[in-house]
C-alpha positions as semicolon CSV with decimal commas, in nm:
position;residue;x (nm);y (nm);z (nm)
1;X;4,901;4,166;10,930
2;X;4,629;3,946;10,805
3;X;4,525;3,984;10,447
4;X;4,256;3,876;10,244
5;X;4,292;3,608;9,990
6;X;4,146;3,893;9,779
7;X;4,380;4,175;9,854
8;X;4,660;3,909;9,847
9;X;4,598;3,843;9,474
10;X;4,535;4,221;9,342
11;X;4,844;4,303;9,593
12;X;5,056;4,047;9,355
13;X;4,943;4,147;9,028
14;X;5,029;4,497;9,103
15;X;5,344;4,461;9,264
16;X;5,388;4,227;8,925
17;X;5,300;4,576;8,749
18;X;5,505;4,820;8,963
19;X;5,823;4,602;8,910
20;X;5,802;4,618;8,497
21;X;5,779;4,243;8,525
22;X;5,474;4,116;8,389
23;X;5,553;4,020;8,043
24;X;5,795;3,767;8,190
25;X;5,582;3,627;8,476
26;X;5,297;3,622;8,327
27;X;5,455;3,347;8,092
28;X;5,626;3,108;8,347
29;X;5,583;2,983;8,638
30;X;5,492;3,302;8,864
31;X;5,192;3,242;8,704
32;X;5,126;2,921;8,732
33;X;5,163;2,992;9,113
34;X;4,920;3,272;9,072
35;X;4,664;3,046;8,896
36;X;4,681;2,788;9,157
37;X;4,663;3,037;9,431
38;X;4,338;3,191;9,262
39;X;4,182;2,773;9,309
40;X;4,287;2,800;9,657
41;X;4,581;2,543;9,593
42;X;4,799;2,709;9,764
43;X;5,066;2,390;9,796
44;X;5,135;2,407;9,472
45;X;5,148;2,802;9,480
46;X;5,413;2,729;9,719
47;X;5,588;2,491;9,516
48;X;5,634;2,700;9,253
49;X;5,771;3,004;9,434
50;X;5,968;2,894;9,715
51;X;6,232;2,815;9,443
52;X;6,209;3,148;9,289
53;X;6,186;3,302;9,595
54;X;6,512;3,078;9,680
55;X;6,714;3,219;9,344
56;X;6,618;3,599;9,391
57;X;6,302;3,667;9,272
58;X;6,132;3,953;9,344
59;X;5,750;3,906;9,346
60;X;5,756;3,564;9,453
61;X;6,030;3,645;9,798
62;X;5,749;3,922;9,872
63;X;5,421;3,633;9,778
64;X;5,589;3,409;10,059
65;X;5,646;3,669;10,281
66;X;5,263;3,803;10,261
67;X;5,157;3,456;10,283
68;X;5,323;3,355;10,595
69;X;5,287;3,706;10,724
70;X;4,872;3,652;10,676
71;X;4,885;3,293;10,748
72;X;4,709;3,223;10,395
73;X;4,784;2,901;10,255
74;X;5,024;2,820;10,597
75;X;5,015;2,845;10,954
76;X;5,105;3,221;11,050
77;X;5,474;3,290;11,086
78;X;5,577;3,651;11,120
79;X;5,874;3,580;11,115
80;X;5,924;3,381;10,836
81;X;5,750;3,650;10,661
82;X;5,929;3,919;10,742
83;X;6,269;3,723;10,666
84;X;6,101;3,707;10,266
85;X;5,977;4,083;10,336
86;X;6,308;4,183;10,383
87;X;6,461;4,007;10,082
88;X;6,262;4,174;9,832
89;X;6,257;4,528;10,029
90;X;6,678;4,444;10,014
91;X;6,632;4,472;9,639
92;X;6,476;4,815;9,663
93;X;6,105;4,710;9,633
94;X;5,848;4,983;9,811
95;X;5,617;4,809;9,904
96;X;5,851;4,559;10,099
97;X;6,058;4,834;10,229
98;X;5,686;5,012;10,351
99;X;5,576;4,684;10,481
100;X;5,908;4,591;10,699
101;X;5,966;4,959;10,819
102;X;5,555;4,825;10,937
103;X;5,676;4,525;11,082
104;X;5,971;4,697;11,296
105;X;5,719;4,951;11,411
106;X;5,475;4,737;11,524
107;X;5,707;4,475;11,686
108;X;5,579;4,177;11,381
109;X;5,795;3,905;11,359
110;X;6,095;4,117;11,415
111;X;6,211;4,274;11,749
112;X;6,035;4,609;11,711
113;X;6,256;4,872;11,670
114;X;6,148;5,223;11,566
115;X;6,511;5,330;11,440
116;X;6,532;5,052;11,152
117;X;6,128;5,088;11,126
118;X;6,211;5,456;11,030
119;X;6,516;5,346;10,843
120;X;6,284;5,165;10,596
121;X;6,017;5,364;10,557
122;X;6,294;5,659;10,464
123;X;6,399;5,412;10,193
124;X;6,017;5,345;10,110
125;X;5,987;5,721;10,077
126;X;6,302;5,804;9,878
127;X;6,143;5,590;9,594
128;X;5,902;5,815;9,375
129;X;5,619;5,697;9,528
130;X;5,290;5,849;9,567
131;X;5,104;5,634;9,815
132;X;5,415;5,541;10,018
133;X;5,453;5,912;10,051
134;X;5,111;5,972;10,164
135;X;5,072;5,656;10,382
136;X;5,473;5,789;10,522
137;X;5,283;6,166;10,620
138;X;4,974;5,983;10,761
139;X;5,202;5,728;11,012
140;X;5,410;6,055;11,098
141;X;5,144;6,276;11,183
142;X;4,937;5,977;11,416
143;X;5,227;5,847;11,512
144;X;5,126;5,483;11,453
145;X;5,431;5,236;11,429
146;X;5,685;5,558;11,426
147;X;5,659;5,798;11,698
148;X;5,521;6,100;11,603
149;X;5,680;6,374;11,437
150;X;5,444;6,634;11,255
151;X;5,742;6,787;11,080
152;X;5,869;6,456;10,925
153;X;5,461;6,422;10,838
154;X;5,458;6,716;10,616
155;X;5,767;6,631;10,471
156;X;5,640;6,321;10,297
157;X;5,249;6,519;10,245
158;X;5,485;6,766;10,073
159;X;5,643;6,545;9,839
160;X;5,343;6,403;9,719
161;X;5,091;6,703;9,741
162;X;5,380;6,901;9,498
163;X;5,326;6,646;9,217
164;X;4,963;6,716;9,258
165;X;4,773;6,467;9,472
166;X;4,458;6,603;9,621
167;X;4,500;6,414;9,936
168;X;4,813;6,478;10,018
169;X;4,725;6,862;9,912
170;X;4,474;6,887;10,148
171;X;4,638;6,708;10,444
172;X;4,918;6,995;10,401
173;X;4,640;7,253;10,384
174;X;4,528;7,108;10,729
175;X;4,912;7,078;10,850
176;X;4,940;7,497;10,799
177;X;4,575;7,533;10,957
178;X;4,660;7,353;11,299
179;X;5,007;7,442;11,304
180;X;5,153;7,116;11,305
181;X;5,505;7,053;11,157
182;X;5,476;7,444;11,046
183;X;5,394;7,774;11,168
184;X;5,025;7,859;11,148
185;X;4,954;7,992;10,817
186;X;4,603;8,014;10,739
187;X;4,680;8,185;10,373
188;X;4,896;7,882;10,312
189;X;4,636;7,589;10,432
190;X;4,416;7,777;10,178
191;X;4,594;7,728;9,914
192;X;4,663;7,432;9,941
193;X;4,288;7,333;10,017
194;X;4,177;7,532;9,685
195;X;4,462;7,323;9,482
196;X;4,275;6,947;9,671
197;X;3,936;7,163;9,593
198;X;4,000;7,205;9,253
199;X;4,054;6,833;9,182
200;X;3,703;6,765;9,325
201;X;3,824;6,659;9,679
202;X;3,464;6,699;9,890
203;X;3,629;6,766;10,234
204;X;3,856;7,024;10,078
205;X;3,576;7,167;9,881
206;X;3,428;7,210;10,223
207;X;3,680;7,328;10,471
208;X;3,764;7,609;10,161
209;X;3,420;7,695;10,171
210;X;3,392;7,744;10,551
211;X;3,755;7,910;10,520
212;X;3,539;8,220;10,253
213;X;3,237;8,217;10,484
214;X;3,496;8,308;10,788
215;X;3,724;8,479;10,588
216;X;4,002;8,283;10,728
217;X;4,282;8,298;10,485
218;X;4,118;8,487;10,231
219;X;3,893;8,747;10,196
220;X;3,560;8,683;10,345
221;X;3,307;8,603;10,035
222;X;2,990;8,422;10,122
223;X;2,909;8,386;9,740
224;X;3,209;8,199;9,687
225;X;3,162;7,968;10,032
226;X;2,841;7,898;9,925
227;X;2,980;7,795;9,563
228;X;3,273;7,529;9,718
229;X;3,023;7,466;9,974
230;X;2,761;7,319;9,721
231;X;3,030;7,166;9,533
232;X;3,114;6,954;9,869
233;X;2,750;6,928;9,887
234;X;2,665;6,789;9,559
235;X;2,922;6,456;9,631
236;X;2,733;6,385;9,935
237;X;2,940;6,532;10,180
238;X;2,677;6,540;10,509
239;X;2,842;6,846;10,646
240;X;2,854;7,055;10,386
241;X;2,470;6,953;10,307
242;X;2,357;7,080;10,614
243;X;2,557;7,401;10,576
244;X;2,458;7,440;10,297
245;X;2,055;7,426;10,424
246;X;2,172;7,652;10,687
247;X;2,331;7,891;10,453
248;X;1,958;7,902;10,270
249;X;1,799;7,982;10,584
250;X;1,992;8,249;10,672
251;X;2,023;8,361;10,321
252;X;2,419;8,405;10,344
253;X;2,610;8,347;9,979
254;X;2,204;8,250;9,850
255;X;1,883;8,439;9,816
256;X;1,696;8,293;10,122
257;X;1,498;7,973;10,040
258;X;1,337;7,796;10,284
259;X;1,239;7,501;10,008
260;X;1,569;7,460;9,926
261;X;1,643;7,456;10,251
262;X;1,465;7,186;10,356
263;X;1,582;6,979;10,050
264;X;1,971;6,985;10,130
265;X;1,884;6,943;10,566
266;X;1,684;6,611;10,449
267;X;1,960;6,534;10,234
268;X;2,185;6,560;10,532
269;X;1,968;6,376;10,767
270;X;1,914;6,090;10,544
Protein backbone atom coordinates (compact mmCIF):
# COMPACT_ATOMS: atom_id res chain seq x y z
CA UNK A 1 0.00 0.00 0.00
CA UNK A 2 2.92 2.28 0.22
CA UNK A 3 3.16 5.06 -2.29
CA UNK A 4 5.62 7.36 -3.35
CA UNK A 5 5.51 10.96 -2.46
CA UNK A 6 5.77 11.14 -6.29
CA UNK A 7 2.96 8.93 -7.38
CA UNK A 8 0.98 10.44 -4.42
CA UNK A 9 1.06 13.92 -6.06
CA UNK A 10 0.44 12.92 -9.94
CA UNK A 11 -2.24 10.36 -8.29
CA UNK A 12 -4.03 13.74 -6.85
CA UNK A 13 -3.81 15.91 -9.72
CA UNK A 14 -5.40 13.33 -11.81
CA UNK A 15 -8.00 12.17 -9.68
CA UNK A 16 -8.42 16.28 -9.47
CA UNK A 17 -8.82 15.82 -13.44
CA UNK A 18 -11.00 12.66 -13.59
CA UNK A 19 -13.56 14.29 -11.13
CA UNK A 20 -14.15 17.64 -13.50
CA UNK A 21 -12.91 19.49 -10.47
CA UNK A 22 -9.93 21.35 -11.14
CA UNK A 23 -11.06 24.75 -11.96
CA UNK A 24 -12.44 24.92 -8.42
CA UNK A 25 -9.53 23.34 -6.48
CA UNK A 26 -7.08 24.63 -8.13
CA UNK A 27 -8.30 28.10 -6.69
CA UNK A 28 -8.84 27.30 -2.92
CA UNK A 29 -7.57 25.58 -0.54
CA UNK A 30 -7.13 21.93 -2.16
CA UNK A 31 -4.42 23.62 -3.48
CA UNK A 32 -2.91 25.18 -1.01
CA UNK A 33 -2.75 21.61 0.55
CA UNK A 34 -1.25 20.41 -2.65
CA UNK A 35 1.45 23.15 -2.60
CA UNK A 36 2.43 22.41 0.87
CA UNK A 37 2.45 18.75 0.28
CA UNK A 38 4.83 19.32 -2.85
CA UNK A 39 7.48 21.27 0.20
CA UNK A 40 7.05 18.23 2.15
CA UNK A 41 4.82 20.16 4.78
CA UNK A 42 2.63 17.81 5.05
CA UNK A 43 0.98 19.30 8.58
CA UNK A 44 -0.31 21.88 6.97
CA UNK A 45 -1.44 19.62 3.93
CA UNK A 46 -3.33 18.02 6.60
CA UNK A 47 -4.75 21.02 7.97
CA UNK A 48 -6.20 22.04 5.08
CA UNK A 49 -7.96 18.83 4.07
CA UNK A 50 -9.03 17.09 7.04
CA UNK A 51 -11.83 19.77 7.07
CA UNK A 52 -12.75 19.21 3.56
CA UNK A 53 -12.38 15.80 3.88
CA UNK A 54 -14.73 16.32 7.12
CA UNK A 55 -17.62 18.32 4.88
CA UNK A 56 -17.61 15.82 1.83
CA UNK A 57 -15.01 16.45 -0.33
CA UNK A 58 -14.01 14.27 -2.75
CA UNK A 59 -10.26 14.55 -3.58
CA UNK A 60 -9.23 15.56 -0.29
CA UNK A 61 -11.42 12.23 1.75
CA UNK A 62 -9.34 10.09 -0.95
CA UNK A 63 -5.64 12.50 -0.20
CA UNK A 64 -6.15 11.40 3.58
CA UNK A 65 -6.96 8.11 2.88
CA UNK A 66 -3.71 7.55 0.50
CA UNK A 67 -1.76 9.31 3.02
CA UNK A 68 -2.51 7.26 5.98
CA UNK A 69 -2.84 4.24 3.77
CA UNK A 70 1.14 4.97 2.63
CA UNK A 71 2.08 6.37 5.89
CA UNK A 72 3.29 9.71 4.03
CA UNK A 73 3.16 12.66 6.07
CA UNK A 74 1.71 10.25 9.27
CA UNK A 75 2.39 7.14 10.92
CA UNK A 76 0.73 4.25 8.74
CA UNK A 77 -2.88 3.54 9.56
CA UNK A 78 -4.73 1.23 7.21
CA UNK A 79 -7.37 1.65 8.69
CA UNK A 80 -7.84 5.07 8.95
CA UNK A 81 -7.20 5.04 5.35
CA UNK A 82 -9.46 2.86 4.22
CA UNK A 83 -12.30 4.56 6.45
CA UNK A 84 -11.40 7.99 3.94
CA UNK A 85 -11.07 5.32 0.95
CA UNK A 86 -14.38 4.34 1.46
CA UNK A 87 -15.93 7.82 1.74
CA UNK A 88 -14.93 8.98 -1.52
CA UNK A 89 -15.44 5.38 -3.30
CA UNK A 90 -19.24 5.93 -1.38
CA UNK A 91 -19.56 8.90 -3.71
CA UNK A 92 -18.92 6.80 -6.79
CA UNK A 93 -15.19 7.67 -7.29
CA UNK A 94 -13.14 4.68 -9.33
CA UNK A 95 -10.33 4.90 -8.20
CA UNK A 96 -11.54 4.65 -4.46
CA UNK A 97 -13.98 2.03 -5.29
CA UNK A 98 -10.69 0.05 -7.23
CA UNK A 99 -8.56 0.80 -4.30
CA UNK A 100 -11.07 -0.52 -1.38
CA UNK A 101 -12.36 -3.57 -3.47
CA UNK A 102 -7.90 -3.78 -3.09
CA UNK A 103 -8.01 -3.32 0.43
CA UNK A 104 -10.86 -6.08 1.13
CA UNK A 105 -8.92 -8.43 -1.07
CA UNK A 106 -5.84 -8.15 0.44
CA UNK A 107 -7.07 -8.06 4.09
CA UNK A 108 -5.64 -3.86 4.44
CA UNK A 109 -7.02 -2.18 7.16
CA UNK A 110 -10.31 -3.84 6.72
CA UNK A 111 -11.21 -7.50 7.61
CA UNK A 112 -10.48 -9.04 4.20
CA UNK A 113 -13.33 -10.17 2.62
CA UNK A 114 -13.41 -11.25 -1.05
CA UNK A 115 -17.36 -10.83 -1.40
CA UNK A 116 -17.36 -6.89 -0.65
CA UNK A 117 -13.68 -6.85 -2.36
CA UNK A 118 -15.59 -8.10 -5.50
CA UNK A 119 -18.53 -5.96 -4.65
CA UNK A 120 -16.32 -2.88 -5.26
CA UNK A 121 -14.37 -3.65 -7.88
CA UNK A 122 -17.93 -4.54 -9.82
CA UNK A 123 -18.78 -0.92 -8.96
CA UNK A 124 -15.13 0.17 -10.08
CA UNK A 125 -15.89 -1.64 -13.31
CA UNK A 126 -19.45 -0.48 -14.02
CA UNK A 127 -17.90 3.09 -14.33
CA UNK A 128 -16.60 3.68 -18.02
CA UNK A 129 -13.34 3.08 -17.18
CA UNK A 130 -10.54 1.93 -19.21
CA UNK A 131 -7.76 1.09 -16.81
CA UNK A 132 -10.10 -0.11 -14.01
CA UNK A 133 -11.36 -2.45 -16.66
CA UNK A 134 -8.07 -3.70 -17.61
CA UNK A 135 -6.48 -3.74 -14.10
CA UNK A 136 -10.38 -5.68 -13.14
CA UNK A 137 -9.37 -8.58 -16.20
CA UNK A 138 -5.71 -8.70 -15.00
CA UNK A 139 -6.75 -9.40 -10.94
CA UNK A 140 -9.42 -11.95 -12.42
CA UNK A 141 -7.32 -13.86 -14.56
CA UNK A 142 -4.15 -14.12 -11.63
CA UNK A 143 -6.39 -14.21 -9.17
CA UNK A 144 -4.59 -11.68 -6.93
CA UNK A 145 -6.89 -10.14 -4.14
CA UNK A 146 -10.14 -11.93 -5.90
CA UNK A 147 -10.02 -15.51 -6.45
CA UNK A 148 -9.67 -16.40 -9.76
CA UNK A 149 -12.19 -16.55 -12.30
CA UNK A 150 -10.96 -16.47 -16.05
CA UNK A 151 -14.50 -15.89 -17.24
CA UNK A 152 -15.13 -12.77 -15.04
CA UNK A 153 -11.32 -11.83 -16.52
CA UNK A 154 -12.47 -11.62 -20.01
CA UNK A 155 -15.44 -9.96 -19.13
CA UNK A 156 -13.75 -6.78 -18.00
CA UNK A 157 -10.65 -7.42 -21.07
CA UNK A 158 -13.84 -7.38 -23.18
CA UNK A 159 -15.19 -4.22 -22.16
CA UNK A 160 -12.19 -2.41 -22.62
CA UNK A 161 -10.55 -4.25 -25.67
CA UNK A 162 -14.24 -3.35 -27.60
CA UNK A 163 -13.58 0.41 -27.23
CA UNK A 164 -10.24 -0.30 -28.72
CA UNK A 165 -7.41 -0.67 -26.23
CA UNK A 166 -4.50 -2.65 -27.51
CA UNK A 167 -3.83 -4.21 -24.23
CA UNK A 168 -6.83 -5.27 -23.32
CA UNK A 169 -7.18 -6.53 -27.19
CA UNK A 170 -4.43 -8.60 -26.95
CA UNK A 171 -4.99 -10.08 -23.45
CA UNK A 172 -8.46 -11.34 -25.05
CA UNK A 173 -6.52 -12.62 -28.06
CA UNK A 174 -4.45 -14.66 -25.46
CA UNK A 175 -7.80 -15.54 -23.37
CA UNK A 176 -9.25 -17.44 -26.86
CA UNK A 177 -5.59 -18.93 -27.47
CA UNK A 178 -5.31 -20.78 -23.98
CA UNK A 179 -8.82 -21.34 -23.55
CA UNK A 180 -9.36 -19.54 -20.51
CA UNK A 181 -12.80 -17.99 -19.68
CA UNK A 182 -13.75 -19.24 -23.44
CA UNK A 183 -13.59 -22.08 -25.67
CA UNK A 184 -10.36 -22.37 -27.61
CA UNK A 185 -10.63 -20.35 -30.63
CA UNK A 186 -7.50 -19.80 -32.33
CA UNK A 187 -9.34 -17.71 -35.35
CA UNK A 188 -10.71 -15.54 -32.60
CA UNK A 189 -7.27 -14.88 -30.47
CA UNK A 190 -6.13 -13.80 -33.99
CA UNK A 191 -8.18 -11.35 -34.43
CA UNK A 192 -8.01 -9.93 -31.73
CA UNK A 193 -4.06 -9.98 -31.74
CA UNK A 194 -4.13 -8.33 -35.41
CA UNK A 195 -6.66 -5.50 -33.92
CA UNK A 196 -3.56 -4.96 -30.55
CA UNK A 197 -1.06 -5.49 -33.74
CA UNK A 198 -2.39 -2.90 -35.66
CA UNK A 199 -2.06 -0.25 -32.93
CA UNK A 200 1.70 -1.03 -32.75
CA UNK A 201 1.47 -3.39 -29.66
CA UNK A 202 5.16 -5.34 -30.01
CA UNK A 203 4.06 -8.58 -28.21
CA UNK A 204 0.95 -8.74 -30.34
CA UNK A 205 2.87 -7.88 -33.40
CA UNK A 206 4.79 -10.95 -32.41
CA UNK A 207 2.55 -13.69 -31.24
CA UNK A 208 0.46 -12.68 -34.82
CA UNK A 209 3.51 -13.21 -36.54
CA UNK A 210 4.34 -16.64 -35.02
CA UNK A 211 0.41 -17.33 -35.34
CA UNK A 212 1.17 -16.82 -39.87
CA UNK A 213 4.46 -18.71 -39.59
CA UNK A 214 2.33 -21.75 -37.89
CA UNK A 215 -0.64 -21.06 -39.57
CA UNK A 216 -2.52 -21.15 -36.41
CA UNK A 217 -5.66 -19.24 -36.92
CA UNK A 218 -5.05 -18.17 -40.27
CA UNK A 219 -3.65 -19.30 -43.21
CA UNK A 220 -0.06 -20.17 -42.98
CA UNK A 221 1.98 -17.13 -44.78
CA UNK A 222 5.62 -16.82 -43.90
CA UNK A 223 5.78 -13.44 -45.88
CA UNK A 224 3.33 -11.98 -43.73
CA UNK A 225 5.00 -13.56 -40.24
CA UNK A 226 8.03 -12.25 -41.28
CA UNK A 227 6.32 -8.69 -41.92
CA UNK A 228 4.51 -8.51 -38.08
CA UNK A 229 7.52 -10.28 -37.02
CA UNK A 230 9.92 -7.34 -38.02
CA UNK A 231 7.42 -4.94 -36.95
CA UNK A 232 7.79 -6.55 -33.24
CA UNK A 233 11.34 -6.54 -34.10
CA UNK A 234 11.91 -3.03 -34.99
CA UNK A 235 10.46 -1.80 -31.18
CA UNK A 236 13.00 -3.91 -29.61
CA UNK A 237 11.10 -6.78 -28.83
CA UNK A 238 14.17 -9.55 -28.00
CA UNK A 239 12.06 -12.40 -29.17
CA UNK A 240 10.93 -11.40 -32.15
CA UNK A 241 14.69 -10.14 -32.97
CA UNK A 242 16.00 -13.39 -32.72
CA UNK A 243 13.20 -14.88 -34.82
CA UNK A 244 13.53 -12.77 -36.91
CA UNK A 245 17.62 -13.72 -37.41
CA UNK A 246 16.40 -17.17 -37.44
CA UNK A 247 13.84 -16.57 -40.05
CA UNK A 248 17.02 -15.08 -42.28
CA UNK A 249 18.90 -18.12 -41.77
CA UNK A 250 16.53 -20.35 -42.80
CA UNK A 251 15.31 -18.06 -45.43
CA UNK A 252 11.48 -18.53 -44.40
CA UNK A 253 9.16 -15.18 -45.26
CA UNK A 254 13.02 -13.55 -46.46
CA UNK A 255 15.52 -14.28 -49.15
CA UNK A 256 18.22 -16.00 -46.98
CA UNK A 257 20.78 -13.53 -45.51
CA UNK A 258 23.21 -14.56 -43.34
CA UNK A 259 24.41 -10.62 -42.78
CA UNK A 260 21.23 -9.73 -41.83
CA UNK A 261 21.14 -12.42 -39.86
CA UNK A 262 23.72 -11.77 -37.75
CA UNK A 263 22.58 -8.08 -37.34
CA UNK A 264 19.02 -8.82 -35.74
CA UNK A 265 20.75 -12.20 -33.39
CA UNK A 266 23.30 -9.37 -32.02
CA UNK A 267 20.49 -7.16 -31.67
CA UNK A 268 18.82 -9.81 -29.60
CA UNK A 269 21.79 -10.72 -27.59
CA UNK A 270 22.64 -7.27 -26.67
Amino acid sequence: MRKSRGTLKSGLLALALSLGLVAQALAGPFEDGLIAFQRADYDTALRLWRPMAEQGDIPSQYTLGLMYSGGIGVSQDLAEGAKWIRKAAEQGVAEAQHLLGTMYGAGQGVQQDHVEADKWFTRAGNQKSIDTWIKLGFMYAEGKDVPQDYAEAIKWYRKAADLGDSTAQYATGNMYFEAKGVPKDYSEAAKWYHKAADQGHATAQYVLGIAYIGGKGVSQDYVEGAKWVRKAADQGHVDAQFLLGRMYIEGKGVSRDLAEADIWLRKANK
